[in-house]
PDB file of C-alpha atoms in Angstrom:
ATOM      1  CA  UNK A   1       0.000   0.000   0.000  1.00 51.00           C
ATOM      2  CA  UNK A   2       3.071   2.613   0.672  1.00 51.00           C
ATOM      3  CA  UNK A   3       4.441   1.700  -2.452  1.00 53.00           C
ATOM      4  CA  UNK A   4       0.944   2.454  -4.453  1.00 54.00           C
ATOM      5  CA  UNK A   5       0.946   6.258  -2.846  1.00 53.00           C
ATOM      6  CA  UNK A   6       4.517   6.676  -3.022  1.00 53.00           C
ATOM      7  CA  UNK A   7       3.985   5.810  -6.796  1.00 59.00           C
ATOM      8  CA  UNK A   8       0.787   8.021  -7.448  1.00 54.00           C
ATOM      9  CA  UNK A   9       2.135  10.950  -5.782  1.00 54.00           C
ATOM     10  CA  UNK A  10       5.383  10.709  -7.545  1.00 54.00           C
ATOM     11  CA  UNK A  11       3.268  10.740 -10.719  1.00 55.00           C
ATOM     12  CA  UNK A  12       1.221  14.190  -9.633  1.00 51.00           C
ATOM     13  CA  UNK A  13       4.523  15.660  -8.957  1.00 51.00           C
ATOM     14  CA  UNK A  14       5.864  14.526 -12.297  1.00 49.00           C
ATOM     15  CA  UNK A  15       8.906  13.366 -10.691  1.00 49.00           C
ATOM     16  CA  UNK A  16      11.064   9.813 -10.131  1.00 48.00           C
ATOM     17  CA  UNK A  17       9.659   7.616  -6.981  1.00 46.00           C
ATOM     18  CA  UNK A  18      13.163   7.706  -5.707  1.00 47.00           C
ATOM     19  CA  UNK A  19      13.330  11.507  -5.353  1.00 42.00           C
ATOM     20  CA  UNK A  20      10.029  10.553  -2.918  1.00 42.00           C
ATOM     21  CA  UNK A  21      11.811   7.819  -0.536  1.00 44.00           C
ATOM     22  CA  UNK A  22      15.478   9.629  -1.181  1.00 43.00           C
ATOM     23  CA  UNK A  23      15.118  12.952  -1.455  1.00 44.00           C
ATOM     24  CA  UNK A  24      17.573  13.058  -4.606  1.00 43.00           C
ATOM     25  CA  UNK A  25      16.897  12.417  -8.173  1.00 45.00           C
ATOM     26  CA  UNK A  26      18.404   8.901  -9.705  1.00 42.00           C
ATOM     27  CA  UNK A  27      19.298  10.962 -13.135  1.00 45.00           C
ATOM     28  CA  UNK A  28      21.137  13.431 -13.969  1.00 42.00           C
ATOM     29  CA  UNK A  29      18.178  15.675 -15.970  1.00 47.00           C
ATOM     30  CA  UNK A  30      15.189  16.045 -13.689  1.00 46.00           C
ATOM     31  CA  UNK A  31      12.042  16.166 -15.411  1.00 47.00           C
ATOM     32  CA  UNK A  32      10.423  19.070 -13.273  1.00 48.00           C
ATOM     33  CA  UNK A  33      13.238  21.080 -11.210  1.00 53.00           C
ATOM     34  CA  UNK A  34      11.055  21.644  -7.640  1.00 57.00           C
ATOM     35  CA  UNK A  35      12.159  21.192  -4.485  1.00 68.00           C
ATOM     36  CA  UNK A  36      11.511  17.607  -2.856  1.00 71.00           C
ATOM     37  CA  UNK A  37       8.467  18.333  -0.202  1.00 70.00           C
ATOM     38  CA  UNK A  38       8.618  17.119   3.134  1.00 75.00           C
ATOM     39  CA  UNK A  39       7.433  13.978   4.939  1.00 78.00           C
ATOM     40  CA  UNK A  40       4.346  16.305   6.180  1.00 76.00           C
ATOM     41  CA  UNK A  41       3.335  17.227   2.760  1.00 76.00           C
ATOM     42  CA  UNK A  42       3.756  13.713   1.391  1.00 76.00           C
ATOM     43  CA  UNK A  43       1.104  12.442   4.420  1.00 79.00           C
ATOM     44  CA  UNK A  44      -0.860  14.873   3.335  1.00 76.00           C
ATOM     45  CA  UNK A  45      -0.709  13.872  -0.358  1.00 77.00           C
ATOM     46  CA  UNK A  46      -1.287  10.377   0.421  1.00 79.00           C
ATOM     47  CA  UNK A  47      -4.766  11.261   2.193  1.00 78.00           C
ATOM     48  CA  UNK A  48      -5.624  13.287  -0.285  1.00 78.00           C
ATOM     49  CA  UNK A  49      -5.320  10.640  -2.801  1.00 73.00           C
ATOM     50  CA  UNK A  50      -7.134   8.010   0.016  1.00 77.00           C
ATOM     51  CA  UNK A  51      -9.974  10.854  -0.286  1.00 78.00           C
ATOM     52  CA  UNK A  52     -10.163  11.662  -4.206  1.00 77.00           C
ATOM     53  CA  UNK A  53     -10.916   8.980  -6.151  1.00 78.00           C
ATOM     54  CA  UNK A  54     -10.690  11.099  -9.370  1.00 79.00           C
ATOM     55  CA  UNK A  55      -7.115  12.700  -8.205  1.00 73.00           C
ATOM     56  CA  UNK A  56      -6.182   8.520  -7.584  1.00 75.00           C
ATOM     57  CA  UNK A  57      -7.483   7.922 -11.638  1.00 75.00           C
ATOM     58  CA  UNK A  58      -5.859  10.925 -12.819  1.00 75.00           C
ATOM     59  CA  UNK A  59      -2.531  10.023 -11.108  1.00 72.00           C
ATOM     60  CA  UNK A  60      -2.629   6.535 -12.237  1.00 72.00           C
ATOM     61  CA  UNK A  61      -3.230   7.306 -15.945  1.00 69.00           C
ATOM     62  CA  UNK A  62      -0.519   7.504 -18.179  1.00 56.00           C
ATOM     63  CA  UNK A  63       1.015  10.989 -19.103  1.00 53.00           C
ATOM     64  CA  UNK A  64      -1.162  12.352 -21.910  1.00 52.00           C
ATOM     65  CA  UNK A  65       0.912  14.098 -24.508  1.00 52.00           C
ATOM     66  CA  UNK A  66      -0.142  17.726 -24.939  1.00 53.00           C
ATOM     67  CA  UNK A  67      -2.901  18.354 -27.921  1.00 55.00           C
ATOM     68  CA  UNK A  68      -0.801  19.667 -31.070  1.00 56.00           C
ATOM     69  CA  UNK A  69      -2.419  22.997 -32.312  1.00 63.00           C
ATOM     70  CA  UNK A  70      -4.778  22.357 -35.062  1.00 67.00           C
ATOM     71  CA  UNK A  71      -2.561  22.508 -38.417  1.00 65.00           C
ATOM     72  CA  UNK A  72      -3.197  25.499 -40.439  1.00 69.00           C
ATOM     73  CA  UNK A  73      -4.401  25.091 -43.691  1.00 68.00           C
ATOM     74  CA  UNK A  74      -2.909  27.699 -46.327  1.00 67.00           C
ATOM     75  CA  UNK A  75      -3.777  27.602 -49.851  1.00 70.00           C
ATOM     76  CA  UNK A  76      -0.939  27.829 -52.105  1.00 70.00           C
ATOM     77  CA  UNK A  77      -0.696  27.843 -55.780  1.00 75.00           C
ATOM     78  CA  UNK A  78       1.415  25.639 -57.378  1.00 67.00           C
ATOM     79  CA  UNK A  79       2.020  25.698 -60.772  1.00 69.00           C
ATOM     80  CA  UNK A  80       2.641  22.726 -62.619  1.00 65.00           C
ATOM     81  CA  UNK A  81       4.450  22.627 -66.287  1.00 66.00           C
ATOM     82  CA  UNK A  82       2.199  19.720 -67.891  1.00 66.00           C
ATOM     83  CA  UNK A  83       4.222  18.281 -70.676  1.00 71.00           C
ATOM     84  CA  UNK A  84       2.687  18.043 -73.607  1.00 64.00           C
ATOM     85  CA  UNK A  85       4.363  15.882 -76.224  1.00 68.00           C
ATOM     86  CA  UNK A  86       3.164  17.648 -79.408  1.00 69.00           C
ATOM     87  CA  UNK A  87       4.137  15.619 -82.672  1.00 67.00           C
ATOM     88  CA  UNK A  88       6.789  17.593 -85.087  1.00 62.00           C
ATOM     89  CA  UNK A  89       8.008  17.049 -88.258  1.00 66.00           C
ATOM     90  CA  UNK A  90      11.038  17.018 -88.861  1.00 64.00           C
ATOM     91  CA  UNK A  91      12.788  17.050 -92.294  1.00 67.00           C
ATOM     92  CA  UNK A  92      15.417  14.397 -92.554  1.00 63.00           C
ATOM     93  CA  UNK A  93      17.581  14.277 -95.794  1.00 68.00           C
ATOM     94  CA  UNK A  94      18.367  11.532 -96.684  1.00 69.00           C
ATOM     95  CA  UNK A  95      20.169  10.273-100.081  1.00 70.00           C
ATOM     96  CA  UNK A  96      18.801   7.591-102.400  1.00 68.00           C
ATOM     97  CA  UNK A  97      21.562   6.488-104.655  1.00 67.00           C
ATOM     98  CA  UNK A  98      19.532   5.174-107.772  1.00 66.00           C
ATOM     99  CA  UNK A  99      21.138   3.721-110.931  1.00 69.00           C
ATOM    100  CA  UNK A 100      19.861   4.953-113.987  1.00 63.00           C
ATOM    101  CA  UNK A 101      20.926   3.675-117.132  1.00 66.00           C
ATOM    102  CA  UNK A 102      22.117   6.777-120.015  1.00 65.00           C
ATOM    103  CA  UNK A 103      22.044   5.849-123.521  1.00 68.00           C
ATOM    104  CA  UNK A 104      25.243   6.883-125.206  1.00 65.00           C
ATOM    105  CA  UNK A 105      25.376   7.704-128.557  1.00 68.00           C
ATOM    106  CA  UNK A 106      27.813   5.890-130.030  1.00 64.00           C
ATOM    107  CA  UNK A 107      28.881   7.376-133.967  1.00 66.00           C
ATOM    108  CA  UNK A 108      28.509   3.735-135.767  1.00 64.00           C
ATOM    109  CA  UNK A 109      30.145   3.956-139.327  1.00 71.00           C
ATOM    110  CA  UNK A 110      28.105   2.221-141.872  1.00 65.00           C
ATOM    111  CA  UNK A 111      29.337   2.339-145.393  1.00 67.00           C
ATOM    112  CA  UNK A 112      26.312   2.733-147.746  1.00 65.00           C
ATOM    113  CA  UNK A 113      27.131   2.072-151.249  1.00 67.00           C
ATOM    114  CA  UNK A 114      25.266   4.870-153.754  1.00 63.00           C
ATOM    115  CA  UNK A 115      25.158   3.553-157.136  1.00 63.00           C
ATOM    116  CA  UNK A 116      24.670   6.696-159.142  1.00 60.00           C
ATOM    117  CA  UNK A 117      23.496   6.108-162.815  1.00 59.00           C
ATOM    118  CA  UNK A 118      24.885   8.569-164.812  1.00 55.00           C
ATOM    119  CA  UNK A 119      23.493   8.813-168.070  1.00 57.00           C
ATOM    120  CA  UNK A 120      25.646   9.224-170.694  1.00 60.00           C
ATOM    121  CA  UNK A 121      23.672  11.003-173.702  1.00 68.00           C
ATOM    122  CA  UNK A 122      24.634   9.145-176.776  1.00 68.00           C
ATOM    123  CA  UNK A 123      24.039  10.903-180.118  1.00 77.00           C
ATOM    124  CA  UNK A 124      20.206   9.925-181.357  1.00 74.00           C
ATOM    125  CA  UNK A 125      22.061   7.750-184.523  1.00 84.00           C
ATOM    126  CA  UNK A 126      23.497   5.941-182.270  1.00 86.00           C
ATOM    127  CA  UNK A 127      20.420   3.629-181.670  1.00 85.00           C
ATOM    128  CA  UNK A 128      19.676   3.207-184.807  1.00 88.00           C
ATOM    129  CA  UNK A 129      23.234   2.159-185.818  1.00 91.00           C
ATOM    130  CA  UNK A 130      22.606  -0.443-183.522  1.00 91.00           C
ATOM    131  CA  UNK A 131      19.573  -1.721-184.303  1.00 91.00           C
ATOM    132  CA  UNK A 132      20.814  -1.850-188.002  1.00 93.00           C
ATOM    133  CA  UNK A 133      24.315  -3.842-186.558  1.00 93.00           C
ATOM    134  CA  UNK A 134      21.402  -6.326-185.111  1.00 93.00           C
ATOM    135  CA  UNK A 135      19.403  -6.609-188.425  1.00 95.00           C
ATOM    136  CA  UNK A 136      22.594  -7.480-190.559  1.00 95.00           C
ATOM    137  CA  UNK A 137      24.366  -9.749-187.591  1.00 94.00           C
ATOM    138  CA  UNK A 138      20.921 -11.356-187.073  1.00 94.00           C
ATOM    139  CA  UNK A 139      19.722 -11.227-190.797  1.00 94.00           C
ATOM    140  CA  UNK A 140      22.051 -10.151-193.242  1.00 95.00           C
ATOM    141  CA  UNK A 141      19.833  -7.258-193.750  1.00 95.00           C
ATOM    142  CA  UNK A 142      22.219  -4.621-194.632  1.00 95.00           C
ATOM    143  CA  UNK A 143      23.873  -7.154-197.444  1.00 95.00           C
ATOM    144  CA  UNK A 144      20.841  -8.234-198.699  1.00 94.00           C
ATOM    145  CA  UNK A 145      19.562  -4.360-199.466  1.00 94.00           C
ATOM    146  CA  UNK A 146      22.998  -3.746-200.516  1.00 95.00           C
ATOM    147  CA  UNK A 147      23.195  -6.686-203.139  1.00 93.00           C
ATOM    148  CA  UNK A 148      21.924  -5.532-206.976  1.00 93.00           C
ATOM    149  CA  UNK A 149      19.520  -8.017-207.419  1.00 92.00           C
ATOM    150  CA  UNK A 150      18.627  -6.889-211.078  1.00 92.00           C
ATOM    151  CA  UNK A 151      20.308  -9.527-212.426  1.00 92.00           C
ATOM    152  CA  UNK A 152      19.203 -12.026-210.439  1.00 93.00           C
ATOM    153  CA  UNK A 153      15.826 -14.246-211.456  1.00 94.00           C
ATOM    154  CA  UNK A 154      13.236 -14.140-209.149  1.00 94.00           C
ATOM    155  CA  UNK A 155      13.183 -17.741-207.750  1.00 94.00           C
ATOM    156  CA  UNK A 156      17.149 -16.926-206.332  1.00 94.00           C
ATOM    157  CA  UNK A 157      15.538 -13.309-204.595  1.00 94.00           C
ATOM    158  CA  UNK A 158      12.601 -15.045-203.307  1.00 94.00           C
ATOM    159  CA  UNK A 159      15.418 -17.399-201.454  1.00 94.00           C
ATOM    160  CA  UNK A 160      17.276 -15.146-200.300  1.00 94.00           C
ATOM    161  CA  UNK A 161      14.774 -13.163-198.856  1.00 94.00           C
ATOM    162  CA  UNK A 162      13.698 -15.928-197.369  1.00 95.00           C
ATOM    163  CA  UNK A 163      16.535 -15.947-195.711  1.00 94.00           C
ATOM    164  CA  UNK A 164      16.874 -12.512-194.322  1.00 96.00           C
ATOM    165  CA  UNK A 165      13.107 -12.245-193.438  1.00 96.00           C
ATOM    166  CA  UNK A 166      13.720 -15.346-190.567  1.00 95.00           C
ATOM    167  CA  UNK A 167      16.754 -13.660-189.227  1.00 95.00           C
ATOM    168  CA  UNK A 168      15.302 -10.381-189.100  1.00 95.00           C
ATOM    169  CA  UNK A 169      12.372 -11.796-187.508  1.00 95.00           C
ATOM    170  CA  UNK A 170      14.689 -13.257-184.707  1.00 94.00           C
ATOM    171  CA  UNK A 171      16.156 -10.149-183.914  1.00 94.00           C
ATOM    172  CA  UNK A 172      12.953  -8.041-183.914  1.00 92.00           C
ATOM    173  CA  UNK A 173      11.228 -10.835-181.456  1.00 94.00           C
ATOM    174  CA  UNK A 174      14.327 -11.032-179.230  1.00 94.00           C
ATOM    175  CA  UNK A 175      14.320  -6.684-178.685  1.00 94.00           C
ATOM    176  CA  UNK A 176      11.277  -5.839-179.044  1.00 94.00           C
ATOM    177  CA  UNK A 177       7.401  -6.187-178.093  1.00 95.00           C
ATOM    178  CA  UNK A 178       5.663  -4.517-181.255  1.00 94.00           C
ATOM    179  CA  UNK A 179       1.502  -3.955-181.349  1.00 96.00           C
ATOM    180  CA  UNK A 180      -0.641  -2.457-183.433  1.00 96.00           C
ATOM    181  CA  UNK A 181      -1.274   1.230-183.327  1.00 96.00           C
ATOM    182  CA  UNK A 182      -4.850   0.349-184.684  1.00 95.00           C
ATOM    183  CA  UNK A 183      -6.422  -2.572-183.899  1.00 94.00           C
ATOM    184  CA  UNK A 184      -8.842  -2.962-186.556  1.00 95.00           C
ATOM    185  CA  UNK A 185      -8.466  -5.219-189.318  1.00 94.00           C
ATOM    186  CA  UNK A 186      -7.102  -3.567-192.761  1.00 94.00           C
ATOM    187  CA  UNK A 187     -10.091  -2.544-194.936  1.00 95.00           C
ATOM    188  CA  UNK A 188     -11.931  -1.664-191.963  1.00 95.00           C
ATOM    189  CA  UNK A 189     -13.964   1.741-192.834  1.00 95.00           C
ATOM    190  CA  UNK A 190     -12.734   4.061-189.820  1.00 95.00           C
ATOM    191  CA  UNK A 191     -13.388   7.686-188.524  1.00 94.00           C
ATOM    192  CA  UNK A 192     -10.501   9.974-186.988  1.00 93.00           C
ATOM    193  CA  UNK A 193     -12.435  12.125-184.691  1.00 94.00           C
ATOM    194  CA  UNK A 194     -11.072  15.813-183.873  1.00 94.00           C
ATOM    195  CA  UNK A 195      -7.917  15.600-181.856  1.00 93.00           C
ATOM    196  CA  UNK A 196      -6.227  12.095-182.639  1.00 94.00           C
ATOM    197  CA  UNK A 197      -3.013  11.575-182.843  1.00 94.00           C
ATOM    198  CA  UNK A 198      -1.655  12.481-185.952  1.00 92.00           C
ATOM    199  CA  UNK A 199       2.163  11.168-185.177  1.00 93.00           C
ATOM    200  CA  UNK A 200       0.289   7.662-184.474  1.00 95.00           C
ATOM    201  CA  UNK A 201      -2.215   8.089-187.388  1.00 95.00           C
ATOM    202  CA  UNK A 202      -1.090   8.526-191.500  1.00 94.00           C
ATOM    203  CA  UNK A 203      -3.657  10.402-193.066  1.00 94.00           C
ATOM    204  CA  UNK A 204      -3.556  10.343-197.149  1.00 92.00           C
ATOM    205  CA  UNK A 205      -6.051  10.638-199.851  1.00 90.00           C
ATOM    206  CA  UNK A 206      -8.484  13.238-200.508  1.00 87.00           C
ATOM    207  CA  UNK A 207      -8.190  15.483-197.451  1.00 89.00           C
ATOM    208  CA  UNK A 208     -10.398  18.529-196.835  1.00 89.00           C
ATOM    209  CA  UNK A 209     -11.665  20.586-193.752  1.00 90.00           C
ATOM    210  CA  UNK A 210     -11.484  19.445-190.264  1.00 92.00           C
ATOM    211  CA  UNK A 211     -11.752  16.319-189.006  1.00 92.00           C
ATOM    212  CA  UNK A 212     -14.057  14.106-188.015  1.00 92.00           C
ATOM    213  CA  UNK A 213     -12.761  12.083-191.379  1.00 94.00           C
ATOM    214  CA  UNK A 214     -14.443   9.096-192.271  1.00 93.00           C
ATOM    215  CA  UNK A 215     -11.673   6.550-194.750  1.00 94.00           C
ATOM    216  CA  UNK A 216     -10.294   2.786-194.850  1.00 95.00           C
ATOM    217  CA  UNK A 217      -7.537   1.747-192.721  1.00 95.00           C
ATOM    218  CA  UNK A 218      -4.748   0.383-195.340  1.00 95.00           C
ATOM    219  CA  UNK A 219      -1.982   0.067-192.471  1.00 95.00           C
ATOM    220  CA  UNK A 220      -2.464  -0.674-188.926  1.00 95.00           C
ATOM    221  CA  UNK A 221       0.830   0.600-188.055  1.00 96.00           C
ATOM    222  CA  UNK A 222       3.368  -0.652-185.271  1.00 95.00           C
ATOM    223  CA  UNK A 223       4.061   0.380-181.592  1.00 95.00           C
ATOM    224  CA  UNK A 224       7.159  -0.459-179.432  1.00 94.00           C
ATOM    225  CA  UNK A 225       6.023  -1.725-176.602  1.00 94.00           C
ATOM    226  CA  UNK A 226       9.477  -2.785-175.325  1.00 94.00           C
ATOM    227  CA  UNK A 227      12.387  -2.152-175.611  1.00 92.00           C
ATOM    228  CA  UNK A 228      15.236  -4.581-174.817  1.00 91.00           C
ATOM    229  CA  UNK A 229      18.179  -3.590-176.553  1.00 87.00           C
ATOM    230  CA  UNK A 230      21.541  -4.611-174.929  1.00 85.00           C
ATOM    231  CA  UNK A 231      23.606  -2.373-173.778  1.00 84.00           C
ATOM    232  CA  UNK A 232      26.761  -1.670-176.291  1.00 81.00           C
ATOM    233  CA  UNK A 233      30.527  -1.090-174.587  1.00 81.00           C
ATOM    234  CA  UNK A 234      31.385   2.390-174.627  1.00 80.00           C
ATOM    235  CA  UNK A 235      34.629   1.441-176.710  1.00 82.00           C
ATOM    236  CA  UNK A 236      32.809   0.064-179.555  1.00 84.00           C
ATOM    237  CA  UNK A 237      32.771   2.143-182.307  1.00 88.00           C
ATOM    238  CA  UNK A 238      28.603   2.931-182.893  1.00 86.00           C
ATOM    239  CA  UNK A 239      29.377   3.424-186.383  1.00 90.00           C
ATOM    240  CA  UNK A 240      30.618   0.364-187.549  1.00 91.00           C
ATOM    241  CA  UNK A 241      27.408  -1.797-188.044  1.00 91.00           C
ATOM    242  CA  UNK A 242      28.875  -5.132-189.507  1.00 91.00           C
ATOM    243  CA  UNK A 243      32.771  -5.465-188.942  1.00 91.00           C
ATOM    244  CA  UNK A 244      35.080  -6.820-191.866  1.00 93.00           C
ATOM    245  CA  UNK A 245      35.662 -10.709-191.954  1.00 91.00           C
ATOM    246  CA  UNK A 246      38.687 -11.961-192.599  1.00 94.00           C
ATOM    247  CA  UNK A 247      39.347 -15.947-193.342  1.00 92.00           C
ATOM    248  CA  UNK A 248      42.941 -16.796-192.144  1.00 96.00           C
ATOM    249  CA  UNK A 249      44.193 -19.995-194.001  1.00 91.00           C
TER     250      UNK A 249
END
């Protein structure tokens, strides 16, 4: 029971039970620096505690700790950088290498062979030198016209003509594509109407005013219609039709 006062009152005094049975403190740091009371005043304690019952609960609860003042709110603005993350574009160069294939012109050479024709203008007898050298070669034309056949009896021409009329035939059919001008037959009455041709067309008889004519076709005339005379070297001679012949023995 001493010990249960002894503790409560040390507790209202806020001070160490030894400082109430000793008189001294048992640390160095008091917790409330006030003088130690006396045995009287500790009697007197004790009673009062044996009295209170409330002073008795108050002394034996535990030290409350002192209410904190009520924290004091203050608004403060903060501000706050929000980071946005905004999309840019950005140009980035960047180098493609690409192969592209350049025609070069290359100069190629090619020979082209021109054949020019040069025409060489032969004198206008010339052709018909050699269309006579073809008649005599082909037909002993020339020596046939050539030959006085006065003396001669008519069976020995017609045989001779004979002759020259196959090889002239020859040379004619081998050179030359002949039609008539006219195609009618001969005897045929005819009429030449204004405008014909008069180098294709003979007119004779009894010939008056302007045409239209009305007459008998005695000739139906010729036409080349080719032409195929071979070409003579240039260092023939155009004038010699029928060269000498000479009989070496």
């Amino acid at each position: 029971m001493p010990d249960l006062l002894i503790s409560l009152f040390a507790r209202y005094l806020h001070c160490d039970e030894t400082v109430l049975w000793h008189g001294t403190p048992m640390s160095a740091d008091p917790v409330v620096d006030v003088a130690p009371p006396g045995f009287l005043a500790r009697l007197g304690l004790a009673l009062r505690v044996l009295m209170d019952a409330m002073l008795a609960r108050r002394l034996l609860l535990p030290e409350m700790p002192k209410a904190l003042p009520e924290p004091k709110v203050v608004e403060k603005i903060v501000e706050v950088e929000k980071i946005v993350e905004r999309p840019v574009e950005k140009l980035v160069e960047r180098t493609i290498e690409k192969i592209v294939e350049k025609p070069v012109e290359v100069e190629k050479i090619v020979e082209k062979v021109v054949e020019k024709i040069v025409e060489k203008h032969r004198p206008p007898e010339e052709g018909a030198l050699h269309l006579l050298s073809i008649l005599q070669r082909d037909g002993r034309f020339v020596d046939f016209l050539q030959e006085d056949i006065t003396s001669f009896k008519d069976a020995d021409v017609g045989a001779a003509a004979r002759l020259v009329h196959q090889g002239c035939k020859k040379a004619l059919s081998t050179y030359f594509v002949l039609e008539p001008v006219r195609t009618e037959d001969e005897g045929t009455r005819v009429t030449l109407e204004p405008g014909f041709d008069k180098a294709a067309i003979s007119v004779a008889g009894d010939v008056k005013g302007e045409p239209p004519w009305k007459g008998t076709l005695a000739h139906g005339g010729w036409r080349a219609k080719e032409i195929k005379l071979p070409e003579r070297p240039a260092f023939v001679d155009a004038r010699i039709v029928a060269p000498a012949e000479v009989e070496v023995r």
